[in-house]
Short mmCIF file of N, CA and C in Angstrom, two decimals:
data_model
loop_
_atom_site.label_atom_id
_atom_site.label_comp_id
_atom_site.label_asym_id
_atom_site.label_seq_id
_atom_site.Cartn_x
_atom_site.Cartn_y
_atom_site.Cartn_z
N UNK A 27 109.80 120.58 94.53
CA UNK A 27 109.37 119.22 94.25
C UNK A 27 108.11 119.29 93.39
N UNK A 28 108.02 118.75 92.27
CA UNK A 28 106.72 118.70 91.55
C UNK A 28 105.76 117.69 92.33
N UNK A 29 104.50 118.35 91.82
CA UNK A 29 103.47 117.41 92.53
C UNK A 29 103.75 115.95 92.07
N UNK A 30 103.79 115.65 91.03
CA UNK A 30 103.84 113.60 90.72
C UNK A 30 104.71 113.37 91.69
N UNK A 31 106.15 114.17 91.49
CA UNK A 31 106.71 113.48 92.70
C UNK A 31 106.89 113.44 94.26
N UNK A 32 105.96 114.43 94.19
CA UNK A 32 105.33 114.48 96.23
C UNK A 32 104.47 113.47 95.79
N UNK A 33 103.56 112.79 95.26
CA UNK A 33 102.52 111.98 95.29
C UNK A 33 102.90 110.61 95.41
N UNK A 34 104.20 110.57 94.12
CA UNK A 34 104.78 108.80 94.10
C UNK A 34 105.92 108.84 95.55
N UNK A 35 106.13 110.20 96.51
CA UNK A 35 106.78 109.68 97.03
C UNK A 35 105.94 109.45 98.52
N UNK A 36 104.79 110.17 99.08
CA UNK A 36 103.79 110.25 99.57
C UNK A 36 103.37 108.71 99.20
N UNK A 37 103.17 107.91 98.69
CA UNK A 37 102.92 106.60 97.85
C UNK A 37 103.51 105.68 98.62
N UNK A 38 104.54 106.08 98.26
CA UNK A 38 106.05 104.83 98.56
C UNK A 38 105.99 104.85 100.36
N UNK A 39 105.69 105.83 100.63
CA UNK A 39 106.27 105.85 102.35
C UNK A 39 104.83 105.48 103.00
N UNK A 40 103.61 105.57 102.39
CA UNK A 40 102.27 104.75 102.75
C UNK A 40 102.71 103.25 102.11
N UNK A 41 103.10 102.91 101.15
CA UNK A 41 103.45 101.35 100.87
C UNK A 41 104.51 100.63 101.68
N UNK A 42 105.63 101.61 102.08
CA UNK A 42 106.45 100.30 103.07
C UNK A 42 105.73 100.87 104.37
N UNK A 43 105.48 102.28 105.20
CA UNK A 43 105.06 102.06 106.60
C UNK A 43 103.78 100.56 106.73
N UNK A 44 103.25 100.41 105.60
CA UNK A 44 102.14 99.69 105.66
C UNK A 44 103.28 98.18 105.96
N UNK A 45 104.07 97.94 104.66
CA UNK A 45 104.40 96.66 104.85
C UNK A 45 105.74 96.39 106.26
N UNK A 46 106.27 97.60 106.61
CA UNK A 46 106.90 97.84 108.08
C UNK A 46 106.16 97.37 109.09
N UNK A 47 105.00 97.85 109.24
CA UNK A 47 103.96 97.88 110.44
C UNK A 47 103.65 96.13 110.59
N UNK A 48 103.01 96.00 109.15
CA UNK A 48 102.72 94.49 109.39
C UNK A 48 104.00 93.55 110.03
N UNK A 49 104.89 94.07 109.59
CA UNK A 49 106.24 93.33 109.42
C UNK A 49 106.94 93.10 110.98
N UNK A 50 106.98 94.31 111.68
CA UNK A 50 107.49 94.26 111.96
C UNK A 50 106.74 95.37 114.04
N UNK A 51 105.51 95.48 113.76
CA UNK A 51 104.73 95.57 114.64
C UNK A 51 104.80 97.55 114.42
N UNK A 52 104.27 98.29 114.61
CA UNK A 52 103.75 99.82 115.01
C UNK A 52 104.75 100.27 115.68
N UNK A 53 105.19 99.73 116.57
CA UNK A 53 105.93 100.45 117.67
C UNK A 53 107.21 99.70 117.41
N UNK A 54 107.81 98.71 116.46
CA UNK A 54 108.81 98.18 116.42
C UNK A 54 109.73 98.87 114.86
N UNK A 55 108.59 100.25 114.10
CA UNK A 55 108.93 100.40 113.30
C UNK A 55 109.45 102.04 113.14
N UNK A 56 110.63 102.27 113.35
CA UNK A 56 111.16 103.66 113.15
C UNK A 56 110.50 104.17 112.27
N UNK A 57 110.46 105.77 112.03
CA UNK A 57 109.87 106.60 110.75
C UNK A 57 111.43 106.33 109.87
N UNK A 58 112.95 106.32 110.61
CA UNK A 58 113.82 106.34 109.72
C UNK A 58 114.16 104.84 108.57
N UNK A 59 113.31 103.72 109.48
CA UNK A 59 113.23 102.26 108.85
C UNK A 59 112.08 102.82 107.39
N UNK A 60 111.09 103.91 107.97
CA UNK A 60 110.12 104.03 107.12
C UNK A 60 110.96 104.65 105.46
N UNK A 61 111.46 105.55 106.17
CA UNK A 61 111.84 106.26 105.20
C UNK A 61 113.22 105.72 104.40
N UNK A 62 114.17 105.36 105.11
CA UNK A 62 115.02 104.06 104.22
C UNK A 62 114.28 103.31 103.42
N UNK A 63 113.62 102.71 103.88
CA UNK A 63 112.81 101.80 102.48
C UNK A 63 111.93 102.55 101.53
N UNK A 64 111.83 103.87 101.58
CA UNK A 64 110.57 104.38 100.53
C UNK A 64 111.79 104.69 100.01
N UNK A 65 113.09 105.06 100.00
CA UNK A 65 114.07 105.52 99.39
C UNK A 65 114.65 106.91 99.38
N UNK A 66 113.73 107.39 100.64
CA UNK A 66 113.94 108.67 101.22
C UNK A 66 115.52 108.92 101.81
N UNK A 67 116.32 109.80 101.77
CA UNK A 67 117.09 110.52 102.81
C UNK A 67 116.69 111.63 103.28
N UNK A 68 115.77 112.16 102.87
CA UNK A 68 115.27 113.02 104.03
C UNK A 68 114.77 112.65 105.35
N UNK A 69 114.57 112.84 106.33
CA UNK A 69 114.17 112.19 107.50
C UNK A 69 112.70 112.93 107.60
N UNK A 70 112.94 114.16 107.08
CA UNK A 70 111.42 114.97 107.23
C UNK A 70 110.70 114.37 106.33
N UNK A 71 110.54 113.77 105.33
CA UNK A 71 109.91 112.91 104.46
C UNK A 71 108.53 113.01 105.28
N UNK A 72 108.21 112.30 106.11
CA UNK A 72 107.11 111.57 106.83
C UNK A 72 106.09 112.93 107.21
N UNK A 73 107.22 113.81 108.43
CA UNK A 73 106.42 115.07 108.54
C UNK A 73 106.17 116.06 107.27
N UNK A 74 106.47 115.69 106.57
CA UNK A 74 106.19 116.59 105.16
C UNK A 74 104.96 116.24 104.79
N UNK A 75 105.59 115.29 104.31
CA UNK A 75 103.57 114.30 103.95
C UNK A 75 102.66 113.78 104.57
N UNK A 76 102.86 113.99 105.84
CA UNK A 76 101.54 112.85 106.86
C UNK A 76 101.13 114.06 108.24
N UNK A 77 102.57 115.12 108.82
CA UNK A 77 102.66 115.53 109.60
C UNK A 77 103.16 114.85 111.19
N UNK A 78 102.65 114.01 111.07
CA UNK A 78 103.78 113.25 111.71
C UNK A 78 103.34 111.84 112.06
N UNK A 79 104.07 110.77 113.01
CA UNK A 79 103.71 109.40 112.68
C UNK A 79 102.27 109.22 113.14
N UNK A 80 101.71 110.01 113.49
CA UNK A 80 100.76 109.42 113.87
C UNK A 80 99.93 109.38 112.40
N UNK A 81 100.00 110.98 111.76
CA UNK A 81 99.18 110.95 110.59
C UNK A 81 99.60 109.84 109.64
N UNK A 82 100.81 109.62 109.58
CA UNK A 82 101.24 108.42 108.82
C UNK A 82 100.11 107.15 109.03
N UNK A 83 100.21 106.73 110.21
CA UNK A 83 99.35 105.62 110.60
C UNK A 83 98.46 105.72 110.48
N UNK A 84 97.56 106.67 110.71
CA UNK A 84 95.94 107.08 110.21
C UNK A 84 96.01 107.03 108.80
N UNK A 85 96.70 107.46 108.39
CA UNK A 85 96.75 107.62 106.72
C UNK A 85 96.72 106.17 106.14
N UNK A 86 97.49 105.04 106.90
CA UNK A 86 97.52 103.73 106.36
C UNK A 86 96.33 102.59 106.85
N UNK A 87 95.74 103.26 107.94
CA UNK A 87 94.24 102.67 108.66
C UNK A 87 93.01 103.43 107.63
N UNK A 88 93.17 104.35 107.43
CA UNK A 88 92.15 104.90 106.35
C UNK A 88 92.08 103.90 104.70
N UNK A 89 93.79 104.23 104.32
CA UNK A 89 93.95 103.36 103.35
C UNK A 89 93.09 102.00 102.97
N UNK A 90 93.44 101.53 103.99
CA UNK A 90 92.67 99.83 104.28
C UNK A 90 91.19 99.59 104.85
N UNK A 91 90.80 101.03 105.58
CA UNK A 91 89.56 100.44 105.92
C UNK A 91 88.52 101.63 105.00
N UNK A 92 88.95 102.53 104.10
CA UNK A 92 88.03 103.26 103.46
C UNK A 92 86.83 101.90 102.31
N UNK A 93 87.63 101.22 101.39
CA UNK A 93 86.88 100.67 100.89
C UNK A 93 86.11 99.60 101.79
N UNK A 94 86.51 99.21 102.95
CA UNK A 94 85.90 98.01 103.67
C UNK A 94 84.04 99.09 104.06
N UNK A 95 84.62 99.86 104.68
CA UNK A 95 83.33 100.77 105.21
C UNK A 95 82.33 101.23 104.11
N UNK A 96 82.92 101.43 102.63
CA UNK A 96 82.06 101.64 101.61
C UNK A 96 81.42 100.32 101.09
N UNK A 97 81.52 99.56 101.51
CA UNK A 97 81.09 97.92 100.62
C UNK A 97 80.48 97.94 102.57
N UNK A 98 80.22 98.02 103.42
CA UNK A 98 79.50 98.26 104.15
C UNK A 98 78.37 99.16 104.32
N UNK A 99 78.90 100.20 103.81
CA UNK A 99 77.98 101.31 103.75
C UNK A 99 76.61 100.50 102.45
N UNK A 100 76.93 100.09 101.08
CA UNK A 100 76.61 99.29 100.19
C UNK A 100 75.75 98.48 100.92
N UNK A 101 76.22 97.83 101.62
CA UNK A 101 75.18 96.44 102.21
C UNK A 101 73.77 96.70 103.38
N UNK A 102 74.34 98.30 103.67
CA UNK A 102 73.21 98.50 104.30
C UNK A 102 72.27 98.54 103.64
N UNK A 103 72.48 99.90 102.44
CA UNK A 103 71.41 100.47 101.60
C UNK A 103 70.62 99.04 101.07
#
C-alpha cells in the first residue's frame, strides 16, 4: 500500500467513524459499519490504522479537541 493511500484511507475511516459515532451513538456503531462506509473490505482496516477501536476513538476525540485546547492554550498566554 503506498503511503497517500494508507493516509486517504486512514482519512476516510476517521471521517465516517466520526460521522457514525455522532450518528448513530459509540457503542451503536460497528468497526464493520465503520469500515463499509470508508469503502473498506478489509475488516482489519481499523486495526491497521488506529490499532484498535479504541485508538480509533481517541484518534477522533484528539481530532476535534486538538485545535479547541490550542485556541485555549492561546487565551491563556
Amino acid at each position: 500500500m503506498t503511503a497517500a493511500l494508507a493516509v486517504g484511507t486512514r482519512e476516510r475511516l476517521l471521517d465516517e467513524a466520526e460521522r457514525l459515532f455522532a450518528r448513530g451513538g459509540v457503542e451503536g456503531t460497528t468497526l464493520s459499519d465503520i469500515t463499509k462506509a470508508a469503502g473498506q473490505r478489509n475488516v482489519s482496516a481499523v486495526s491497521y490504522h488506529f490499532g484498535s477501536r479504541q485508538g480509533l476513538l481517541l484518534e477522533v476525540l484528539a481530532r476535534r479537541g486538538a485545535p479547541v485546547d490550542a485556541r485555549r492554550g492561546d487565551l491563556r498566554a
